[in-house]
XYZ file of C-alpha atoms in Angstrom:
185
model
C 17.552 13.000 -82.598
C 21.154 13.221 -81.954
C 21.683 9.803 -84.179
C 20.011 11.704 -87.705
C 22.994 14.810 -86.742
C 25.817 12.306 -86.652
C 24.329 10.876 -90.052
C 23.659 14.164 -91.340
C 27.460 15.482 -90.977
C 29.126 12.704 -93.201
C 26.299 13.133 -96.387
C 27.322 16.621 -96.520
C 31.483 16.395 -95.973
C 31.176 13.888 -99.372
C 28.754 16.649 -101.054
C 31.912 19.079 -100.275
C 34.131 16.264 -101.617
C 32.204 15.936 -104.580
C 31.917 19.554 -105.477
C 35.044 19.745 -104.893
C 36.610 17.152 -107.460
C 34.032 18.131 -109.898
C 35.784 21.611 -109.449
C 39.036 20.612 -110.043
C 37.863 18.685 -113.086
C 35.880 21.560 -114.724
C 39.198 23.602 -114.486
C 41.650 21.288 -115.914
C 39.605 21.217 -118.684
C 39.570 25.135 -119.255
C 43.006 24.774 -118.603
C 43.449 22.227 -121.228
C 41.491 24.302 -123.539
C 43.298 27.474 -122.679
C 46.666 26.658 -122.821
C 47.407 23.786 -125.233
C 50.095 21.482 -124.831
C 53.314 22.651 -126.156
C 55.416 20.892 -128.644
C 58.986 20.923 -127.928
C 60.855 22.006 -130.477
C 63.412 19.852 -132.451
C 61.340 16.560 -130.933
C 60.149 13.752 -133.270
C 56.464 15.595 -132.092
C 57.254 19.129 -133.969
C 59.069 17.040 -136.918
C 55.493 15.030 -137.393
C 53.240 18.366 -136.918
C 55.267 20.137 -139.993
C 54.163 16.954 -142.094
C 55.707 14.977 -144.849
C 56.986 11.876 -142.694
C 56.195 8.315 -142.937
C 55.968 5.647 -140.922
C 55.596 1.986 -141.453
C 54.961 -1.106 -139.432
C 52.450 -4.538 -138.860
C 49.057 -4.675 -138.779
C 46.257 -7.061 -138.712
C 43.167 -6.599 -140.909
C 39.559 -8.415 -140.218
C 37.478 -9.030 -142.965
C 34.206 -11.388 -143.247
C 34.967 -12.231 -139.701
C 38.382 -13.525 -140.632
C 41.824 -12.080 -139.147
C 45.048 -11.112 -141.291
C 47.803 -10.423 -139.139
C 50.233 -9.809 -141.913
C 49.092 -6.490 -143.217
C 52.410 -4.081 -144.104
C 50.896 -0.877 -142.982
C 52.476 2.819 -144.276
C 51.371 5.865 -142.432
C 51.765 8.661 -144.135
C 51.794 12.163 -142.653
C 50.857 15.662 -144.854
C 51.871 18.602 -144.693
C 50.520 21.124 -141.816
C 47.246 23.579 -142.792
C 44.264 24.975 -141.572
C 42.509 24.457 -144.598
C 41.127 20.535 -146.149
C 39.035 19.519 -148.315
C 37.425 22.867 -148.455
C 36.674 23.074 -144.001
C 38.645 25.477 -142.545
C 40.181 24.682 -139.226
C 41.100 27.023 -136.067
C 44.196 25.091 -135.754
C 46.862 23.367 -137.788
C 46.175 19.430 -139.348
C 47.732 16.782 -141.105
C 46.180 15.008 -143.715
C 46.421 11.484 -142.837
C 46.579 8.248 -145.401
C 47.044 4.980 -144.253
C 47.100 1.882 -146.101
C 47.645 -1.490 -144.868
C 48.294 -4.190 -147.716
C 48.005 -7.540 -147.632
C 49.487 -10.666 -150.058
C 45.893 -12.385 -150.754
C 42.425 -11.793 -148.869
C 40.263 -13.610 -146.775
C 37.679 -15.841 -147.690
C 35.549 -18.335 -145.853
C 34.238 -21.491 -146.463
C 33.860 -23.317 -143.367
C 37.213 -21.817 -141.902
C 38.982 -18.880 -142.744
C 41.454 -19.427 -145.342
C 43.524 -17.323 -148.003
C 43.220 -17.145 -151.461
C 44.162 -15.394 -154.238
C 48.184 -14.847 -153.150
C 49.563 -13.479 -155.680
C 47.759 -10.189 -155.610
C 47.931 -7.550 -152.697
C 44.654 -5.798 -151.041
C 44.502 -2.254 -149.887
C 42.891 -1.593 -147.172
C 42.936 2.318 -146.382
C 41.849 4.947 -144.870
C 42.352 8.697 -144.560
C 42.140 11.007 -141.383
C 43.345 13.706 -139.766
C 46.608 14.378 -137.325
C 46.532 16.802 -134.205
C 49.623 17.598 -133.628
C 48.709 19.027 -129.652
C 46.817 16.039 -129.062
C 49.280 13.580 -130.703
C 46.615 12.060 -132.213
C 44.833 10.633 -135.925
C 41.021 11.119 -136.159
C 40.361 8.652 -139.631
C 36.537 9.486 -141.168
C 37.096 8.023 -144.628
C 38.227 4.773 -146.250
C 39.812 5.688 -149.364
C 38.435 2.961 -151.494
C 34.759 3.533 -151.963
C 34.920 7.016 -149.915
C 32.981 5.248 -147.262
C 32.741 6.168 -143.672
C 35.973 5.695 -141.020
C 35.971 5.436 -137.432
C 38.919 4.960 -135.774
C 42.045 6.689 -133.988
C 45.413 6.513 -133.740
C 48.023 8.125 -130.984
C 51.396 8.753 -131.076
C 53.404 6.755 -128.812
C 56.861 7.121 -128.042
C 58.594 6.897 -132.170
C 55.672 5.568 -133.446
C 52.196 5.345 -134.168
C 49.199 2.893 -132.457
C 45.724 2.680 -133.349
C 42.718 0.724 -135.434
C 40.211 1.911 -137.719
C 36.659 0.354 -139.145
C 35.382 1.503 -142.501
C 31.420 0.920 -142.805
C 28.990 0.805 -146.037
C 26.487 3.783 -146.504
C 23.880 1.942 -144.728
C 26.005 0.982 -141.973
C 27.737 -1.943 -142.360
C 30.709 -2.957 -141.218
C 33.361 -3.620 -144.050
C 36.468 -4.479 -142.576
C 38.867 -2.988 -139.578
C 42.389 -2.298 -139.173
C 44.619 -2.338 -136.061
C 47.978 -1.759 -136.441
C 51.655 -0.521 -134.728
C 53.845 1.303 -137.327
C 57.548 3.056 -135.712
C 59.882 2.787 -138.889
C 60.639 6.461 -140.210
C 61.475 7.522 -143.081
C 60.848 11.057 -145.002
């Protein structure tokens, strides 16, 4: 008998434990929810959450299973609102375009190769910026209207993320990852 109390005492210390960090979880995030994160003033973060700023950088598109690393990607940032495309928001957004052009597209035969060079592809997408969460939500590609998935945080003077654009039944078209820290407004 004295064994099952010494085996007993240890379940119920990491019960405490557990309540405990699943305590200190839950309240972060009501913190996090209650008190958003603050934007310093004057900071490249306020200057992006009033809008009208671009960036521009690298990225590298896949297509048909084929990579393109030499994508010239522009990320261009709206101005603030709480109103788009006719959904009202609680707090303020950024409309979002992104396009990331390439000299040629991808084709394959056996290999991947490029082919028709002397034209340049689009390959965009439109989202969303939260400026408290430093982040771009895409949920459209701007070509066929077709569905986005994909994100994109700010980090440090510049922007990092990928998006996928898929058919209406589901089907992946093509994706997008990219870097872009060159401002301009």
């Amino acid at each position: 008998m004295p064994d099952e109390k010494k085996n007993a005492l240890p379940k119920y210390r990491l019960f405490g434990i557990m309540t405990a960090g699943l305590m200190l979880f839950l309240l972060s995030l009501a913190c996090q929810a209650l008190f958003p994160r603050a934007i310093p003033p004057g900071s490249l973060e306020a200057e992006i959450a009033e809008g009208n700023i671009k960036f521009t950088g690298r990225g590298n598109v896949s297509y048909i299973g084929c990579q393109d690393p030499s994508a010239v990607v522009e990320v261009v940032i709206g101005p603030k609102t709480k109103q788009y495309q006719g959904q009202e928001f609680n707090v303020f957004v950024n409309p979002v375009t992104v396009s990331a052009v390439t000299e040629g597209t991808q084709v394959k035969l056996e290999e991947c190769a490029k082919s028709d060079l002397e034209n340049k592809y689009n390959w965009p997408a439109e989202g969303l910026y939260y400026a408290s969460e430093a982040r771009i939500v895409f949920f459209s590609c701007t070509q066929n209207k077709d569905r986005a998935d994909g994100e994109a945080f700010l980090v440090g003077e510049g922007f990092e993320g990928e998006y996928a654009c898929y058919d209406g039944d589901g089907s992946l078209i093509f994706s997008v990852a990219f870097s872009a820290y060159e401002t301009s407004r």
